Every structure is written in C-alpha cells, then in structure tokens.
Coordinates of C-alpha atoms in Angstrom, one line a residue:
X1089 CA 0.0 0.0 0.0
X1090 CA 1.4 3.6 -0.9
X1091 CA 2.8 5.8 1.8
X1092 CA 3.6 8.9 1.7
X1093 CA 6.5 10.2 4.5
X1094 CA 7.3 13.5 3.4
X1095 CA 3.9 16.0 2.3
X1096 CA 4.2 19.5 1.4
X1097 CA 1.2 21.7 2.0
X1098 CA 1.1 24.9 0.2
X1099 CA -1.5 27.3 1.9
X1100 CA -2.8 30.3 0.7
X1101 CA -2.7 34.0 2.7
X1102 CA -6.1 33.1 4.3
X1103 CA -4.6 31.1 6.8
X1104 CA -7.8 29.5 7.0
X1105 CA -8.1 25.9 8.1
X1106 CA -9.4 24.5 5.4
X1107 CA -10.4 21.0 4.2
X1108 CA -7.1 20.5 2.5
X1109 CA -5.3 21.4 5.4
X1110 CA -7.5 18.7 7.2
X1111 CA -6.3 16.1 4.7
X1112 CA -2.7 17.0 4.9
X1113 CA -2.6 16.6 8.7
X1114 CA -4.5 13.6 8.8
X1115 CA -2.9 11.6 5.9
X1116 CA 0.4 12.6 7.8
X1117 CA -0.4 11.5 10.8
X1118 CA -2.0 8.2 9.6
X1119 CA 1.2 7.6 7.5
X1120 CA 3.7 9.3 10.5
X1121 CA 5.0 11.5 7.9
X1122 CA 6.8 14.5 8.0
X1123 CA 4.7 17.7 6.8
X1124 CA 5.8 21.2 5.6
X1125 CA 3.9 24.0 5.0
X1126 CA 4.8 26.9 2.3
X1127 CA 3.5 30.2 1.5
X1128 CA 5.0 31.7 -1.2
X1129 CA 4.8 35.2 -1.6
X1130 CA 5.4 36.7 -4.9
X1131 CA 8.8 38.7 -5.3
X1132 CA 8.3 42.8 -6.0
X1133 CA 10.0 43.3 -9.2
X1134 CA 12.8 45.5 -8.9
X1135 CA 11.3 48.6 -10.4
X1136 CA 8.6 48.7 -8.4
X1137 CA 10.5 48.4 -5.1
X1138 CA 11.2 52.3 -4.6
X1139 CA 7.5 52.3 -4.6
X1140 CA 7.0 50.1 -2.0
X1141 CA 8.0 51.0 1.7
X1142 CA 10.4 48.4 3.6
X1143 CA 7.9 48.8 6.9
X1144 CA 4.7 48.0 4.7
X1145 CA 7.0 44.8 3.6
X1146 CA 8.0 44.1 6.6
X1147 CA 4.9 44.2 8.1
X1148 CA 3.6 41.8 4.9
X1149 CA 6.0 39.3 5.9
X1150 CA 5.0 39.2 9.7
X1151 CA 1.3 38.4 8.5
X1152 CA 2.6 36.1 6.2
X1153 CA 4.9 34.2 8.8
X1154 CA 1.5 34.5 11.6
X1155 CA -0.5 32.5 9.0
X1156 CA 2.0 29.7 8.5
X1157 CA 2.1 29.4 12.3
X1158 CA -1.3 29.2 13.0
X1159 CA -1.4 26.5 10.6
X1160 CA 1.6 24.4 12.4
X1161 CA 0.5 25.4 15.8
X1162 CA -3.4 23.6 14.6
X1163 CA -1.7 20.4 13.8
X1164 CA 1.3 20.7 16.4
X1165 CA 1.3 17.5 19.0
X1166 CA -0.3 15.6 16.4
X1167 CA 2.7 15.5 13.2
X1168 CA 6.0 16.6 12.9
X1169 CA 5.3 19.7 10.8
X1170 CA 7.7 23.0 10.1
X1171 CA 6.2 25.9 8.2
X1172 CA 8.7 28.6 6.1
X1173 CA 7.8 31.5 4.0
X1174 CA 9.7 31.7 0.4
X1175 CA 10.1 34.9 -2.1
X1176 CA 9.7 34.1 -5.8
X1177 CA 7.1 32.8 -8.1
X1178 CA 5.1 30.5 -6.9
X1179 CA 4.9 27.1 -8.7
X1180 CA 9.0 27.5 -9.3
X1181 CA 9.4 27.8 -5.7
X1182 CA 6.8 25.0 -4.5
X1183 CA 8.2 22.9 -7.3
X1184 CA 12.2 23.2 -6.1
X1185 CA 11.2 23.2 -2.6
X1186 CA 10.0 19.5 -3.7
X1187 CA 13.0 18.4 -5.2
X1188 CA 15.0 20.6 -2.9
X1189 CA 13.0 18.3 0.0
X1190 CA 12.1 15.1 -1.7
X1191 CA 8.7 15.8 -1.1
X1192 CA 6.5 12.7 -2.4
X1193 CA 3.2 14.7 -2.0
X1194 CA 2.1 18.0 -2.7
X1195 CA -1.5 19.3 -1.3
X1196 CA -3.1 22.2 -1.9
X1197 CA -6.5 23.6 -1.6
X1198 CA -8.3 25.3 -4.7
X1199 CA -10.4 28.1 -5.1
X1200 CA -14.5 27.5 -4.2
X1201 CA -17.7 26.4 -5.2
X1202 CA -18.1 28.7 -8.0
X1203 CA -17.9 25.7 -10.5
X1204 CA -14.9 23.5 -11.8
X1205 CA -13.4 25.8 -14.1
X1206 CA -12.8 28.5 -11.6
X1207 CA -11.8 26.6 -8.6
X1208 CA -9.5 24.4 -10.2
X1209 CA -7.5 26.2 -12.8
X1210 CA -5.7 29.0 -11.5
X1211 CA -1.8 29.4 -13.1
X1212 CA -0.6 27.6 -9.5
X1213 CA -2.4 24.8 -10.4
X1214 CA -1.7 24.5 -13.8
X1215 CA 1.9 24.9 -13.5
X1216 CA 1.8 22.6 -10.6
X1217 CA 0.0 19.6 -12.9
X1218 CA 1.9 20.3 -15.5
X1219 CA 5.4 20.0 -14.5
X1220 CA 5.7 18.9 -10.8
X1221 CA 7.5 15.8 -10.1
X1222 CA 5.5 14.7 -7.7
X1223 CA 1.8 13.4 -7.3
X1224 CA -0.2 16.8 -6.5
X1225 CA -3.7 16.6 -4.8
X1226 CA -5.6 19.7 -5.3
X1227 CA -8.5 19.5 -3.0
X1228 CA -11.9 21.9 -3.5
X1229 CA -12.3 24.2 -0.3
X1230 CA -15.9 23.0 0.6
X1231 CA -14.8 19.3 -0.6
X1232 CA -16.2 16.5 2.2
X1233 CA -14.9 15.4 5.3
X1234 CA -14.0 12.6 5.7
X1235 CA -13.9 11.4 1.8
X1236 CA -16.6 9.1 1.0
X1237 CA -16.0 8.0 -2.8
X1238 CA -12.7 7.3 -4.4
X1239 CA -12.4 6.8 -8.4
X1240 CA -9.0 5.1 -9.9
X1241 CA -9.7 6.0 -13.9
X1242 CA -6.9 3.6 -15.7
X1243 CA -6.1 3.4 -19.4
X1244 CA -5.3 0.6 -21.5
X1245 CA -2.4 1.0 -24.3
X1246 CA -2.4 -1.2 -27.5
X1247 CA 0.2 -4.0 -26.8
X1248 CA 3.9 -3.1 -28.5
X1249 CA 6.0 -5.5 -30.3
X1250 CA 7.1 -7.1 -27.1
X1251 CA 3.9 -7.6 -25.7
X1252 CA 3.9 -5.1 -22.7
X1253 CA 1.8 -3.1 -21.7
X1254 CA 3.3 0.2 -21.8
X1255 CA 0.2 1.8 -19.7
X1256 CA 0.5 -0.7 -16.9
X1257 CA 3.7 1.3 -14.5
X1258 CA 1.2 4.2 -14.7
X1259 CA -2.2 2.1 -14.0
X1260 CA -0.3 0.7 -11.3
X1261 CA 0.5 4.2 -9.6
X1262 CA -3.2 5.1 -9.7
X1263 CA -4.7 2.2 -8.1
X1264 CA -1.8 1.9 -5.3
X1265 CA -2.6 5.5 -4.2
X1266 CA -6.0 5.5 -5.2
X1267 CA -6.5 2.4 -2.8
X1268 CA -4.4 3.3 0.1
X1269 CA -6.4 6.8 -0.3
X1270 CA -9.8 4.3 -0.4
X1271 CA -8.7 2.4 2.9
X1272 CA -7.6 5.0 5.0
X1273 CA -10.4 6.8 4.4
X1274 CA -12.6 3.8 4.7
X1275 CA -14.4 5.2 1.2
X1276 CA -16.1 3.8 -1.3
X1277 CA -13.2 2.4 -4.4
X1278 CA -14.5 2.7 -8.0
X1279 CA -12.2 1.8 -11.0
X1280 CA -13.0 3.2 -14.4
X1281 CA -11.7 2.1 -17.6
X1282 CA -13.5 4.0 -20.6
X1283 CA -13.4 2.5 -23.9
X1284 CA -14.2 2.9 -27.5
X1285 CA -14.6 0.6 -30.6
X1286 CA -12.1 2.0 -33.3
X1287 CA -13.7 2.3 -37.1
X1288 CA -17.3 1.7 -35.7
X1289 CA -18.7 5.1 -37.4
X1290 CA -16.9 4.0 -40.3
X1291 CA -18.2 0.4 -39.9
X1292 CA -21.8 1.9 -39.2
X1293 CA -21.5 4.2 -42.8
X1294 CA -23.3 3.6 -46.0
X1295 CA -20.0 3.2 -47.9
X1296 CA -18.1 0.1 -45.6
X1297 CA -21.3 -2.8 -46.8
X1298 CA -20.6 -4.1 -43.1
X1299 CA -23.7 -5.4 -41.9
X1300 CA -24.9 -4.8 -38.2
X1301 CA -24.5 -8.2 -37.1
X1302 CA -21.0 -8.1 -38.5
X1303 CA -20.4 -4.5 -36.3
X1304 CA -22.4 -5.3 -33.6
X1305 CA -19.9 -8.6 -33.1
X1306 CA -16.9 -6.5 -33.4
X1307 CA -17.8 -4.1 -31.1
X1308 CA -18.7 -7.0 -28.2
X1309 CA -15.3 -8.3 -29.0
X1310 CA -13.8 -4.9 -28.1
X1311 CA -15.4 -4.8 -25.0
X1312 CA -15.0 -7.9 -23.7
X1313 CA -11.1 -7.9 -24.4
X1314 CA -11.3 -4.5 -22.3
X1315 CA -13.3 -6.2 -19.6
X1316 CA -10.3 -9.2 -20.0
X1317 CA -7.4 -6.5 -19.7
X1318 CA -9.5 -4.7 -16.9
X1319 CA -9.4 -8.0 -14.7
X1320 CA -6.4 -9.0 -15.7
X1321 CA -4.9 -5.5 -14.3
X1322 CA -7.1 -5.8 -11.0
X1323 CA -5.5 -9.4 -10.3
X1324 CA -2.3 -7.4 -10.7
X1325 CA -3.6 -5.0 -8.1
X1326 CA -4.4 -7.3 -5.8
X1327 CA -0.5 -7.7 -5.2
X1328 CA 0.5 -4.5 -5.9
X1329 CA -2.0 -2.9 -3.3
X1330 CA -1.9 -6.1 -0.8
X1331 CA -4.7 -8.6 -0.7
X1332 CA -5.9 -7.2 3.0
X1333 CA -6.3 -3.6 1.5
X1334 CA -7.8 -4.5 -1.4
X1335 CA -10.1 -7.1 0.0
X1336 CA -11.1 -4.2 2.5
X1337 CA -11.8 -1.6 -0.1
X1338 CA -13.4 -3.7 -2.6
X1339 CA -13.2 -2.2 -5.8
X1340 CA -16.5 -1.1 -7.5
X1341 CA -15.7 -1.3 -11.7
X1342 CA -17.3 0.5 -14.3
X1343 CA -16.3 -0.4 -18.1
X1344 CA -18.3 2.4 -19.9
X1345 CA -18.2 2.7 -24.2
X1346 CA -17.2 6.4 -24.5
X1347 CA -14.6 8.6 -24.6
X1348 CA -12.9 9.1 -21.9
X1349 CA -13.0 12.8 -21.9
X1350 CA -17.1 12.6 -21.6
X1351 CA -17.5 9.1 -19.6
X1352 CA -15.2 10.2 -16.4
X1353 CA -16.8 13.6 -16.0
X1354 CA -20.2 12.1 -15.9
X1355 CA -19.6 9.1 -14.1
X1356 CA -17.9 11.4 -11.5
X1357 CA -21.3 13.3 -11.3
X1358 CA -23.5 10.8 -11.3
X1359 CA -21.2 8.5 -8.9
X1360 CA -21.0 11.8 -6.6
X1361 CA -17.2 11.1 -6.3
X1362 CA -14.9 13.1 -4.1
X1363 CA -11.6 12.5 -5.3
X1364 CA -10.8 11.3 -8.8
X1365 CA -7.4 10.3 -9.1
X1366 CA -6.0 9.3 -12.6
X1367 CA -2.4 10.2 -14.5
X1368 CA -1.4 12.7 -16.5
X1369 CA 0.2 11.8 -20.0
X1370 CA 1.8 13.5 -22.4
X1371 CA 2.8 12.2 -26.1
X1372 CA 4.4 15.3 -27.0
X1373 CA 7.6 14.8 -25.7
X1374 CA 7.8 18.5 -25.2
X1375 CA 9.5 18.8 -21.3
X1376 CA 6.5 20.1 -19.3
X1377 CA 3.7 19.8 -21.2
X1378 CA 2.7 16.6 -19.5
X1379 CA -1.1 17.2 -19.4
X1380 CA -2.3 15.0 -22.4
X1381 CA -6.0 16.0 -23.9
X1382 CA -8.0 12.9 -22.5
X1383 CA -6.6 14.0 -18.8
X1384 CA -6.6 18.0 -19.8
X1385 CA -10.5 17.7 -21.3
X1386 CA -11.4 15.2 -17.8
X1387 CA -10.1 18.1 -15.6
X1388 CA -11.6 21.2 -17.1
X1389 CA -15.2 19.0 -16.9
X1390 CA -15.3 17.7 -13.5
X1391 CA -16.0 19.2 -10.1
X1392 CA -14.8 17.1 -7.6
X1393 CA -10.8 17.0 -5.7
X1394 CA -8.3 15.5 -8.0
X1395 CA -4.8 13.4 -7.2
X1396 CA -2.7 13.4 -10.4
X1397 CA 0.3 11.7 -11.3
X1398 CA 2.8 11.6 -13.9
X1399 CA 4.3 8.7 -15.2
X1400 CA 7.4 7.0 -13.9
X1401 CA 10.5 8.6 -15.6
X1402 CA 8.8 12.0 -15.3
X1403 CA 12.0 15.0 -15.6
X1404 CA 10.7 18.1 -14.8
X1405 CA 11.7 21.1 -16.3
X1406 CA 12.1 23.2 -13.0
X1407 CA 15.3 23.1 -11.9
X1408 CA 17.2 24.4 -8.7
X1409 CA 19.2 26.6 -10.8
X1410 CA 16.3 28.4 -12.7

C-alpha cells in the first residue's frame, strides 16, 4: 500500500483551516510522515520596489509568517510539521522546494464552489499539474470530510512489439494511491476504464457494406477484451495494493463505451465522487507539457478534488538553478 513520509502543504494568505489542510494533517499523521507548509509570496519586481515602503514589507512578511504558524500550531502534538515563507514565483518555488526536500506529496487547496473551471484552474495549479514531479492533490475548499468515494480512472495501451503493456507502470501508480487513499479513508473504491470501438462510425457508414451483425460482433469483441485487460490488471492490483487492503476496499468497476473525456466527467457526477485520481500523460515529448488531452479535457469538466500523477521517468523542467 502507498505511503507517503514526506507532504508538502502549500496554503494560501487566508490562513484559513481549510479542508485541505485537514487532509494533509491527517494523511500525515496516519502515515507518520513528516509535513511542511509553504506560502509563497510573490517577489516585488525591482522597479517597483522604490515604490514600495520596507515597513509595509516588513509588516507583509509578519502576517505572512503568523499564517504559517497558526497552521503548524493547529496540527502541532499531532505531526511533525515545520512551516517557512519563500520569495519568488510560486509554482518555481513549490516545485524546487520538492525536489529541494524530496517531497512525495504535494496538497493544496483550490479556489471554491463557484464551478470547476474557476476553482480548479488558477496558473498555480496549472503549472503545478503540468510540470511537478510529484503526485499533486488539489483539494476543492468546501470538498467532504472525511472522503466518501474514491475513483481510480486507468487506461489501457495497444500492446507493442514485445507484448507489454506500456500503460500498466502508470495504471499501477493510480490504483496503489487510489487504494491506500480508499482504505484510510474507509471510502467507497470505483475503478473506471472507458473504452471505445475504433472504425465503428466508419463500420456503421453507408459506404463500408458491413452489416450490423458483422459491427455489432466486433464491437462486443472490443469490449470484452477491455473487460479481460480490466481484470487482468485488477488481479495485478491485488498484489501491488496487498490482498488485505484490497479485499477491504473492494473495488467497484465500471467499463463504460465512450470517450474518456465525456464518460469520467459524468460518471464522477452521477457517482458523486470526491476524489478522482488518474495520470497525467503526455505524447508530445515536449518537457513540461505533461497534461495529455483525455486527462486535460477530464479536468476542465469535472468538479470534484483530484490526485494526479505523472508517469514514472517523469523529468521536470524546474530546476534548482532556474
């Protein structure tokens, strides 16, 4: 079962306690890990500085350093937690402070109810999906406590020449910490797989001759060799999650025709899910850009807390030297 040891919490100049900060301090001291909170407070550019008065900064700072503290001091006795204030822009910053760290977590709480677009995609967040090493969990600010429903959204690959499946080091992330999240939280654990039937509109048209018998077989064909890989992955999960854990959480599988993009959204919805957790790929092989469309398209349609992670092999761009 994932554990994480070492969570970074990035808060916001509220210093509200909110939900995610609830999370964070309970996942840490479930998993006894160590947990740091950052505010990072954006750098005045050098011409603006005569502007500003050093007392008003100063005074900025204080607030700044109060609000970290009252976090810490909320959680003290019950995790090891530090709390520091960093200059500079802020996903650069929460970014090298991860690989400065190690972090293996990074939570953060986003915007409010207003709808999914504007509580989840802010530049932070963006820049923080896109190009942080780590898993991020970017949690709504009037999301449920505790968590009642977990969804694990997996994707299968075509096979390559060697026969391996080139999805399954990914697949396998998102069901280890979309189960451990499960069976901490004691939640409901529901595994999606969305599929489609390549060529069927083509098969379906007036100009292919292929009758609906003929489509209708192929498209049951495809969809029970996706229920086949489905299982076949969940056996693998049993072991990769440990049969006590998974027994306990007992995933729930959905195997939905659709696209992706439009299936997880709705079945999210309808499902009332509270944390969808699924990996971010990109085929571009442009450093960075790891948000592919299925996982960009999900995310700007959904409205529920969201754990993503990259790939294994992920590099990102940020360095300490920027």
């Amino acid at each position: 079962m994932k554990r994480f040891k070492n969570i970074l919490y990035v808060a916001d100049s509220s210093g509200i306690v909110l939900q995610a900060f609830h999370h964070a301090v309970g996942l840490a001291e479930r998993n006894k890990a160590r947990l740091t909170v950052i505010l990072v407070m954006e750098r005045i550019p050098a011409y603006l500085t005569r502007l500003t008065s050093p007392t008003l900064r100063e005074a900025q700072v204080k607030e700044l350093q109060a609000t970290v503290e009252r976090l810490a001091a909320w959680a003290a006795g019950r995790v090891e937690i530090e709390s520091r204030i960093i200059e500079g822009t802020p996903f650069l910053e929460v970014i090298r402070a991860v690989l400065r760290n190690r972090h293996d977590l990074v939570i953060k709480s986003v915007g409010s109810d207003a709808g999914a677009v504007d509580w989840l995609f802010g530049s932070l967040d963006m820049n923080l999906l896109r190009k942080c090493p780590c898993p991020v969990w970017l949690i709504k600010a009037n999301g449920p406590l505790p968590i009642r429903r977990v969804m694990a959204c997996v994707d299968f690959s075509d096979l390559d020449h060697a026969g391996a499946d080139t999805a399954e080091p990914l697949n396998r992330m998102v069901l280890e910490m979309a189960g451990s999240l499960a069976f901490v939280e004691q939640s409901e654990f529901h595994v999606v797989h969305a599929w489609d039937a390549i060529g069927e509109a083509l098969m379906r048209g007036t100009r292919a001759g292929a009758d609906e018998e003929e489509v209708d077989r192929y498209i049951n064909e495809v969809r029970l060799e996706h229920r086949h890989w489905l299982c076949q992955l969940l056996h693998k999960a049993r072991e990769w999650i440990g049969l006590e854990t998974y027994d306990a959480v007992d995933p729930k599988t959905h195997v939905p025709k659709g696209r992706a993009s439009d299936i997880i959204p709705r079945l999210a919805h309808e499902l009332r899910i509270d944390v969808l957790v699924m990996g971010t790929v990109a085929r571009t092989g442009i450093p960075g850009l790891i948000i592919g469309n299925t996982a960009e398209n999900v995310l700007y349609r959904i409205n529920c807390s969201v754990l993503a992670i990259k790939p294994p092999g992920f590099v990102t761009p940020v360095t300490l030297d920027d």
